[in-house]
Structure formats: C-alpha cells, structure tokens
PDB file of C-alpha atoms and ligand atoms in Angstrom:
ATOM      1  CA  MET A 192      94.858  92.217  83.151  1.00 79.00           C
ATOM      2  CA  ARG A 193      94.064  94.018  85.872  1.00 83.00           C
ATOM      3  CA  THR A 194      94.855  97.968  86.300  1.00 89.00           C
ATOM      4  CA  LEU A 195      96.207  99.699  89.271  1.00 93.00           C
ATOM      5  CA  ILE A 196      96.973 103.568  89.188  1.00 96.00           C
ATOM      6  CA  PHE A 197     100.018 104.449  91.377  1.00 96.00           C
ATOM      7  CA  ALA A 198      99.428 107.711  93.070  1.00 95.00           C
ATOM      8  CA  THR A 199     102.525 109.737  92.744  1.00 91.00           C
ATOM      9  CA  ASN A 200     104.048 112.819  91.285  1.00 86.00           C
ATOM     10  CA  ASN A 201     107.310 111.057  91.314  1.00 90.00           C
ATOM     11  CA  GLN A 202     108.532 109.837  87.771  1.00 90.00           C
ATOM     12  CA  HIS A 203     111.515 107.846  89.401  1.00 91.00           C
ATOM     13  CA  LYS A 204     109.367 106.456  91.701  1.00 92.00           C
ATOM     14  CA  LEU A 205     106.743 105.661  89.135  1.00 92.00           C
ATOM     15  CA  GLU A 206     109.642 104.216  86.855  1.00 91.00           C
ATOM     16  CA  GLU A 207     111.165 101.661  89.905  1.00 92.00           C
ATOM     17  CA  VAL A 208     107.721 100.417  89.908  1.00 94.00           C
ATOM     18  CA  GLN A 209     106.972 100.011  86.743  1.00 91.00           C
ATOM     19  CA  ALA A 210     110.024  97.880  86.633  1.00 91.00           C
ATOM     20  CA  ILE A 211     109.050  96.178  89.780  1.00 91.00           C
ATOM     21  CA  ILE A 212     105.098  95.168  88.519  1.00 90.00           C
ATOM     22  CA  GLY A 213     106.152  93.574  84.823  1.00 83.00           C
ATOM     23  CA  SER A 214     103.084  92.936  82.923  1.00 84.00           C
ATOM     24  CA  ASP A 215     101.517  91.076  85.467  1.00 78.00           C
ATOM     25  CA  PHE A 216      99.414  94.298  85.840  1.00 87.00           C
ATOM     26  CA  LEU A 217      98.521  97.215  83.857  1.00 89.00           C
ATOM     27  CA  LEU A 218     100.298 100.561  85.851  1.00 93.00           C
ATOM     28  CA  LYS A 219      99.026 103.728  85.269  1.00 94.00           C
ATOM     29  CA  SER A 220     100.459 107.198  85.920  1.00 93.00           C
ATOM     30  CA  LEU A 221      98.504 109.974  87.347  1.00 95.00           C
ATOM     31  CA  ASN A 222      99.033 111.726  84.028  1.00 93.00           C
ATOM     32  CA  ASP A 223      97.397 108.505  82.125  1.00 93.00           C
ATOM     33  CA  ILE A 224      94.186 109.367  84.132  1.00 94.00           C
ATOM     34  CA  GLY A 225      94.289 112.899  84.043  1.00 94.00           C
ATOM     35  CA  CYS A 226      95.106 114.141  86.888  1.00 94.00           C
ATOM     36  CA  SER A 227      97.685 116.997  87.798  1.00 92.00           C
ATOM     37  CA  ASP A 228      96.414 117.806  91.593  1.00 91.00           C
ATOM     38  CA  ASP A 229      99.313 118.270  93.720  1.00 89.00           C
ATOM     39  CA  ILE A 230      97.867 115.412  96.584  1.00 92.00           C
ATOM     40  CA  PRO A 231      98.293 116.671  99.905  1.00 92.00           C
ATOM     41  CA  GLU A 232     100.320 114.993 102.155  1.00 92.00           C
ATOM     42  CA  THR A 233     100.070 116.756 106.017  1.00 95.00           C
ATOM     43  CA  GLY A 234     100.546 114.034 108.308  1.00 96.00           C
ATOM     44  CA  ASP A 235     102.801 113.392 110.848  1.00 96.00           C
ATOM     45  CA  THR A 236     103.573 109.979 109.604  1.00 97.00           C
ATOM     46  CA  PHE A 237     104.226 107.565 106.490  1.00 98.00           C
ATOM     47  CA  GLU A 238     101.390 105.545 106.892  1.00 98.00           C
ATOM     48  CA  GLU A 239      98.739 108.740 107.239  1.00 98.00           C
ATOM     49  CA  ASN A 240     100.219 110.353 104.151  1.00 97.00           C
ATOM     50  CA  ALA A 241     100.186 107.138 102.214  1.00 98.00           C
ATOM     51  CA  SER A 242      96.538 106.745 102.985  1.00 98.00           C
ATOM     52  CA  GLN A 243      96.060 110.412 102.235  1.00 97.00           C
ATOM     53  CA  LYS A 244      97.026 110.144  98.798  1.00 97.00           C
ATOM     54  CA  SER A 245      95.504 107.135  97.799  1.00 98.00           C
ATOM     55  CA  HIS A 246      92.172 107.867  99.603  1.00 97.00           C
ATOM     56  CA  PHE A 247      92.588 111.325  97.520  1.00 97.00           C
ATOM     57  CA  ILE A 248      92.576 109.504  94.071  1.00 96.00           C
ATOM     58  CA  TYR A 249      90.042 106.867  95.442  1.00 96.00           C
ATOM     59  CA  GLU A 250      87.511 109.846  96.043  1.00 96.00           C
ATOM     60  CA  ARG A 251      87.585 111.385  92.802  1.00 95.00           C
ATOM     61  CA  TYR A 252      88.433 108.374  90.385  1.00 95.00           C
ATOM     62  CA  THR A 253      86.484 105.304  92.020  1.00 95.00           C
ATOM     63  CA  LEU A 254      89.641 103.741  91.196  1.00 94.00           C
ATOM     64  CA  ASP A 255      92.241 100.786  91.746  1.00 95.00           C
ATOM     65  CA  CYS A 256      95.090 102.670  93.505  1.00 97.00           C
ATOM     66  CA  PHE A 257      98.222 102.878  95.632  1.00 97.00           C
ATOM     67  CA  ALA A 258     100.512 105.327  96.752  1.00 97.00           C
ATOM     68  CA  ASP A 259     103.651 105.090  98.560  1.00 96.00           C
ATOM     69  CA  ASP A 260     105.084 107.411 101.281  1.00 97.00           C
ATOM     70  CA  SER A 261     108.882 107.180 102.175  1.00 97.00           C
ATOM     71  CA  GLY A 262     111.919 108.692 103.708  1.00 98.00           C
ATOM     72  CA  LEU A 263     115.253 108.515 105.235  1.00 98.00           C
ATOM     73  CA  GLU A 264     115.197 107.846 108.751  1.00 98.00           C
ATOM     74  CA  ILE A 265     118.919 108.803 110.318  1.00 98.00           C
ATOM     75  CA  GLU A 266     119.245 107.130 113.859  1.00 98.00           C
ATOM     76  CA  CYS A 267     121.408 110.044 115.752  1.00 98.00           C
ATOM     77  CA  LEU A 268     118.832 112.720 114.097  1.00 98.00           C
ATOM     78  CA  ASN A 269     115.881 110.911 116.051  1.00 98.00           C
ATOM     79  CA  ASN A 270     114.969 109.540 112.701  1.00 98.00           C
ATOM     80  CA  GLU A 271     114.836 112.935 110.896  1.00 98.00           C
ATOM     81  CA  PRO A 272     114.326 113.725 108.258  1.00 98.00           C
ATOM     82  CA  GLY A 273     111.504 111.174 108.121  1.00 98.00           C
ATOM     83  CA  VAL A 274     108.297 112.504 106.630  1.00 97.00           C
ATOM     84  CA  TYR A 275     110.067 115.406 105.752  1.00 96.00           C
ATOM     85  CA  SER A 276     112.446 113.907 103.405  1.00 97.00           C
ATOM     86  CA  ALA A 277     111.555 115.609 100.251  1.00 95.00           C
ATOM     87  CA  ARG A 278     111.856 119.186 101.490  1.00 96.00           C
ATOM     88  CA  TYR A 279     113.998 118.839 104.447  1.00 97.00           C
ATOM     89  CA  SER A 280     116.407 122.077 103.231  1.00 97.00           C
ATOM     90  CA  GLY A 281     113.301 124.041 102.765  1.00 97.00           C
ATOM     91  CA  SER A 282     112.590 123.060  99.353  1.00 95.00           C
ATOM     92  CA  ARG A 283     112.538 120.041  96.888  1.00 94.00           C
ATOM     93  CA  ASP A 284     116.201 120.628  95.777  1.00 97.00           C
ATOM     94  CA  THR A 285     118.143 117.000  96.416  1.00 97.00           C
ATOM     95  CA  GLU A 286     121.514 118.724  96.385  1.00 98.00           C
ATOM     96  CA  GLY A 287     120.348 120.700  99.246  1.00 98.00           C
ATOM     97  CA  ASN A 288     118.882 117.937 101.352  1.00 98.00           C
ATOM     98  CA  MET A 289     121.794 115.982 100.957  1.00 98.00           C
ATOM     99  CA  HIS A 290     124.239 118.927 101.841  1.00 98.00           C
ATOM    100  CA  LEU A 291     121.950 119.512 104.848  1.00 98.00           C
ATOM    101  CA  VAL A 292     122.218 115.887 105.771  1.00 98.00           C
ATOM    102  CA  LEU A 293     126.203 115.804 105.503  1.00 98.00           C
ATOM    103  CA  GLU A 294     126.463 119.479 107.357  1.00 98.00           C
ATOM    104  CA  LYS A 295     124.441 117.592 110.227  1.00 98.00           C
ATOM    105  CA  LEU A 296     126.284 114.204 110.607  1.00 98.00           C
ATOM    106  CA  LYS A 297     129.928 116.351 110.027  1.00 96.00           C
ATOM    107  CA  ASN A 298     132.064 114.545 113.028  1.00 91.00           C
ATOM    108  CA  GLN A 299     129.090 111.649 113.980  1.00 96.00           C
ATOM    109  CA  THR A 300     130.402 108.302 114.246  1.00 96.00           C
ATOM    110  CA  ASN A 301     127.046 106.648 114.436  1.00 98.00           C
ATOM    111  CA  ARG A 302     126.112 107.118 110.799  1.00 98.00           C
ATOM    112  CA  LYS A 303     123.476 104.466 110.754  1.00 98.00           C
ATOM    113  CA  ALA A 304     120.475 105.433 109.094  1.00 98.00           C
ATOM    114  CA  ARG A 305     117.409 103.318 107.042  1.00 98.00           C
ATOM    115  CA  PHE A 306     114.774 103.897 104.295  1.00 98.00           C
ATOM    116  CA  ARG A 307     111.463 103.329 104.565  1.00 98.00           C
ATOM    117  CA  THR A 308     108.325 103.164 101.974  1.00 98.00           C
ATOM    118  CA  VAL A 309     104.505 102.598 103.126  1.00 98.00           C
ATOM    119  CA  ILE A 310     102.416 101.638 100.938  1.00 98.00           C
ATOM    120  CA  SER A 311      98.615 102.305 100.963  1.00 98.00           C
ATOM    121  CA  LEU A 312      96.545  99.971  98.261  1.00 98.00           C
ATOM    122  CA  ILE A 313      93.031 100.676  98.047  1.00 97.00           C
ATOM    123  CA  LEU A 314      91.233  97.911  96.100  1.00 95.00           C
ATOM    124  CA  ASN A 315      87.778  97.783  95.701  1.00 93.00           C
ATOM    125  CA  GLY A 316      87.257 100.471  98.267  1.00 95.00           C
ATOM    126  CA  LYS A 317      89.032  98.729 101.267  1.00 97.00           C
ATOM    127  CA  GLU A 318      92.806  99.932 102.057  1.00 98.00           C
ATOM    128  CA  HIS A 319      95.391  97.678 102.878  1.00 98.00           C
ATOM    129  CA  LEU A 320      98.845  98.776 104.117  1.00 98.00           C
ATOM    130  CA  PHE A 321     102.360  97.148 103.015  1.00 98.00           C
ATOM    131  CA  GLU A 322     105.833  98.489 104.361  1.00 98.00           C
ATOM    132  CA  GLY A 323     109.366  97.791 103.429  1.00 98.00           C
ATOM    133  CA  PHE A 324     112.972  98.656 104.693  1.00 98.00           C
ATOM    134  CA  VAL A 325     116.606  98.676 104.112  1.00 98.00           C
ATOM    135  CA  HIS A 326     118.829  99.725 106.551  1.00 98.00           C
ATOM    136  CA  GLY A 327     122.883 101.100 105.735  1.00 98.00           C
ATOM    137  CA  THR A 328     124.631 104.439 106.600  1.00 98.00           C
ATOM    138  CA  ILE A 329     124.884 107.942 105.654  1.00 98.00           C
ATOM    139  CA  THR A 330     128.566 107.692 103.369  1.00 98.00           C
ATOM    140  CA  THR A 331     130.622 111.608 104.004  1.00 97.00           C
ATOM    141  CA  GLN A 332     130.287 112.328 100.246  1.00 97.00           C
ATOM    142  CA  GLN A 333     127.911 111.997  97.469  1.00 98.00           C
ATOM    143  CA  SER A 334     128.906 108.982  95.279  1.00 98.00           C
ATOM    144  CA  GLY A 335     126.985 107.848  91.778  1.00 98.00           C
ATOM    145  CA  ASN A 336     124.616 109.110  89.251  1.00 97.00           C
ATOM    146  CA  LYS A 337     121.713 107.072  88.937  1.00 97.00           C
ATOM    147  CA  GLY A 338     118.674 106.766  91.342  1.00 95.00           C
ATOM    148  CA  PHE A 339     117.257 110.010  93.159  1.00 96.00           C
ATOM    149  CA  GLY A 340     116.840 111.983  96.318  1.00 97.00           C
ATOM    150  CA  TYR A 341     119.848 110.682  98.716  1.00 98.00           C
ATOM    151  CA  ASP A 342     120.474 107.763  96.848  1.00 98.00           C
ATOM    152  CA  PRO A 343     124.301 109.237  96.287  1.00 98.00           C
ATOM    153  CA  ILE A 344     124.346 109.639 100.334  1.00 98.00           C
ATOM    154  CA  PHE A 345     122.969 106.021 101.182  1.00 98.00           C
ATOM    155  CA  GLN A 346     124.941 103.066 101.076  1.00 98.00           C
ATOM    156  CA  PRO A 347     123.009  99.620 102.188  1.00 98.00           C
ATOM    157  CA  ASP A 348     124.630  97.194 104.384  1.00 98.00           C
ATOM    158  CA  GLY A 349     126.506  94.841 103.041  1.00 98.00           C
ATOM    159  CA  TYR A 350     127.862  96.870 100.108  1.00 98.00           C
ATOM    160  CA  ASN A 351     130.652  99.124  99.811  1.00 98.00           C
ATOM    161  CA  ILE A 352     128.721 101.062  96.634  1.00 98.00           C
ATOM    162  CA  THR A 353     125.517 103.524  97.157  1.00 98.00           C
ATOM    163  CA  PHE A 354     122.412 103.362  96.341  1.00 98.00           C
ATOM    164  CA  ALA A 355     123.109 105.804  93.543  1.00 98.00           C
ATOM    165  CA  ASP A 356     125.970 103.872  92.240  1.00 98.00           C
ATOM    166  CA  MET A 357     123.933 100.499  91.897  1.00 98.00           C
ATOM    167  CA  SER A 358     121.552  99.342  88.397  1.00 97.00           C
ATOM    168  CA  ALA A 359     117.728 100.049  88.825  1.00 95.00           C
ATOM    169  CA  ASP A 360     117.504  96.571  88.968  1.00 95.00           C
ATOM    170  CA  GLU A 361     120.095  96.079  92.111  1.00 97.00           C
ATOM    171  CA  LYS A 362     118.419  99.158  93.824  1.00 97.00           C
ATOM    172  CA  ASN A 363     115.120  97.344  93.426  1.00 96.00           C
ATOM    173  CA  LYS A 364     115.584  93.835  94.902  1.00 96.00           C
ATOM    174  CA  ILE A 365     116.965  95.533  98.112  1.00 98.00           C
ATOM    175  CA  SER A 366     115.546  98.806  98.317  1.00 98.00           C
ATOM    176  CA  HIS A 367     112.393  99.851 100.723  1.00 98.00           C
ATOM    177  CA  ARG A 368     110.329 100.412  97.953  1.00 97.00           C
ATOM    178  CA  GLY A 369     111.021  96.978  96.289  1.00 97.00           C
ATOM    179  CA  ARG A 370     110.537  95.429  99.537  1.00 98.00           C
ATOM    180  CA  ALA A 371     106.954  97.031 100.064  1.00 98.00           C
ATOM    181  CA  MET A 372     106.765  96.192  96.492  1.00 96.00           C
ATOM    182  CA  GLN A 373     107.297  92.425  96.622  1.00 96.00           C
ATOM    183  CA  ASN A 374     104.858  92.701  99.709  1.00 97.00           C
ATOM    184  CA  LEU A 375     101.979  94.344  97.726  1.00 96.00           C
ATOM    185  CA  LEU A 376     102.366  91.860  94.852  1.00 94.00           C
ATOM    186  CA  LYS A 377     102.450  88.693  96.834  1.00 94.00           C
ATOM    187  CA  PHE A 378      99.160  90.042  98.549  1.00 95.00           C
ATOM    188  CA  LEU A 379      97.269  90.231  95.280  1.00 91.00           C
ATOM    189  CA  HIS A 380      99.068  87.162  93.794  1.00 88.00           C
ATOM    190  CA  ASP A 381      97.624  85.473  97.101  1.00 90.00           C
ATOM    191  CA  GLN A 382      93.688  86.880  96.055  1.00 84.00           C
ATOM    192  CA  GLN A 383      94.428  85.523  92.435  1.00 72.00           C
ATOM    193  CA  LEU A 384      93.914  88.894  91.326  1.00 60.00           C
ATOM    194  CA  LYS A 385      97.121  88.583  88.557  1.00 52.00           C
TER     195      LYS A 385
HETATM  196  P1  LIG B 271     105.105 111.933  95.704  1.00 88.95           P
HETATM  197  O1  LIG B 271     104.603 112.090  96.832  1.00 88.95           O
HETATM  198  O2  LIG B 271     104.328 112.087  94.357  1.00 88.95           O
HETATM  199  O3  LIG B 271     104.745 110.509  95.099  1.00 88.95           O
HETATM  200  P2  LIG B 271     107.548 112.313  96.771  1.00 88.95           P
HETATM  201  O4  LIG B 271     109.062 112.725  96.137  1.00 88.95           O
HETATM  202  O5  LIG B 271     106.806 113.760  97.380  1.00 88.95           O
HETATM  203  O6  LIG B 271     106.738 111.718  95.453  1.00 88.95           O
HETATM  204  P3  LIG B 271     107.508 111.512  99.455  1.00 88.95           P
HETATM  205  O7  LIG B 271     106.930 112.008  99.978  1.00 88.95           O
HETATM  206  O8  LIG B 271     107.474 109.940  99.252  1.00 88.95           O
HETATM  207  O9  LIG B 271     107.867 111.402  97.968  1.00 88.95           O
HETATM  208  O10 LIG B 271     108.996 111.710  99.674  1.00 88.95           O
HETATM  209  C1  LIG B 271     109.910 111.219  99.605  1.00 88.95           C
HETATM  210  C2  LIG B 271     111.559 111.712  99.416  1.00 88.95           C
HETATM  211  O11 LIG B 271     111.987 111.111 100.537  1.00 88.95           O
HETATM  212  C3  LIG B 271     111.889 111.898  98.166  1.00 88.95           C
HETATM  213  O12 LIG B 271     111.416 113.396  97.379  1.00 88.95           O
HETATM  214  C4  LIG B 271     113.371 111.772  98.313  1.00 88.95           C
HETATM  215  O13 LIG B 271     114.075 112.791  98.714  1.00 88.95           O
HETATM  216  C5  LIG B 271     113.567 110.643  99.160  1.00 88.95           C
HETATM  217  N1  LIG B 271     113.289 109.728  98.920  1.00 88.95           N
HETATM  218  C6  LIG B 271     112.371 108.411  98.953  1.00 88.95           C
HETATM  219  N2  LIG B 271     112.565 107.429  98.398  1.00 88.95           N
HETATM  220  C7  LIG B 271     114.077 107.494  97.972  1.00 88.95           C
HETATM  221  C8  LIG B 271     114.715 106.373  97.411  1.00 88.95           C
HETATM  222  O14 LIG B 271     114.353 105.551  96.821  1.00 88.95           O
HETATM  223  N3  LIG B 271     116.005 107.065  96.782  1.00 88.95           N
HETATM  224  C9  LIG B 271     116.497 108.199  97.276  1.00 88.95           C
HETATM  225  N4  LIG B 271     115.590 109.002  98.220  1.00 88.95           N
HETATM  226  C10 LIG B 271     114.438 108.471  98.229  1.00 88.95           C
END
C-alpha cells in the first residue's frame, strides 16, 4: 500500500480526507512523521499556498505528500475572505470569523458564495495540482454543529441545510475538498498507483 503524507495542522481536514481516501492509501499526518513546524503560508493564491506547504514537507522529508489550501469566496465581497479565511477577523477565532462575515453581509441581498480547495500533490518529486468547488449561499444565521470553520453559515446550492447540519459523508460527497480529493484519487488510480 502506498503511503501519502497530508501536510495539514487542521485536524478536521485530516478526518475529512481520511474518510475520503478510505483504505486505498496509508495516510500519514504531520504528527505521524514527527513534524511540528508551523508551515509558512505567505502566498496570495490558494495555488501558491498549497504548493508552499507541500514543498516544505517534501524538501525536509523527501516523502510523497500533498497539502490543501482552501477558503470561502463571497461574491459581493470581491471573493473575500479567500486566502485569508483562516484569520479573517485577525485571529483563528471561528466564531469571530463567522460573525464578521454575517456583519459584512447585513442588508445584502446577493449572498452567493463558494468554497474552493486547491491541492498540491508531490509524487516522486513532481508537483500536480487539483481543484474543487462548491457553490452556495451565506445564511443569515448559524445552523448546525458539525464540520468546522464557516460550515454553520454555508448552505450549498440544492439544499436547505448548512454544511454544519450535514453528516461528514454527506458533506464529503459534494464539498470543495471532497471534489478536489476525488480528482486526486482518480489521477492516482489512472497512474495505477493504488
Ligand atoms: P492547514 O493550512 O494546516 O491545512 P488551515 O485551517 O490553516 O489548515 P487553510 O489555510 O486552508 O487551512 O484555511 C482555510 C480556512 O478556510 C479554514 O481555517 C476555515 O476557516 C475555512 N475552510 C476551509 N475549508 C472549509 C470547510 O470545508 N468548511 C468550513 N470552513 C472551511
């Protein structure tokens, strides 16, 4: 079985990706490889940040690895918070971040948004990028207690519940990260690396 390192410090992302990847690959976390560094993310785009994170690990450990950079893009806010999603309110305070979004969208009728993920995979020293989107709207109040981040205020198109109201399986089937991971898995299967 092939081993892949997922370069993230976000436990929720790790659990989502573990559920998607199933038993086809042995997924190892940064903890599993003894990496406790705060990996820099200084890019202006999801692509740059995902690439920065995967290269950081590859350069130190020379292991096949991937990293995801993701975030929420809100149409009427010129795609903010985007790459600043994790610290939109100035810190990693999920409640504060959601509160700021709801405040900025107060009285806004255009509440269209999307989540986007870019994954950078480094396999045998070569980088491959994968992308996933999910379109939806920002609700007027929080609902649900599952998931993480902005899930309680994001309602995917075609549903009348938020990501935080969904089971992990349901979210993974339609989410930005779920779709980007499906693209990555298809690539690995096509290369017969399973
Ligand atoms: P790593 O960089 O260690 O992977 P992170 O939390 O810093 O973890 P990102 O830089 O990709 O991850 O920041 C993404 C932020 O966007 C994240 O902290 C959440 O606030 C939000 N986000 C990303 N995916 C999300 C999802 O599926 N549901 C809700 N919010 C999400």
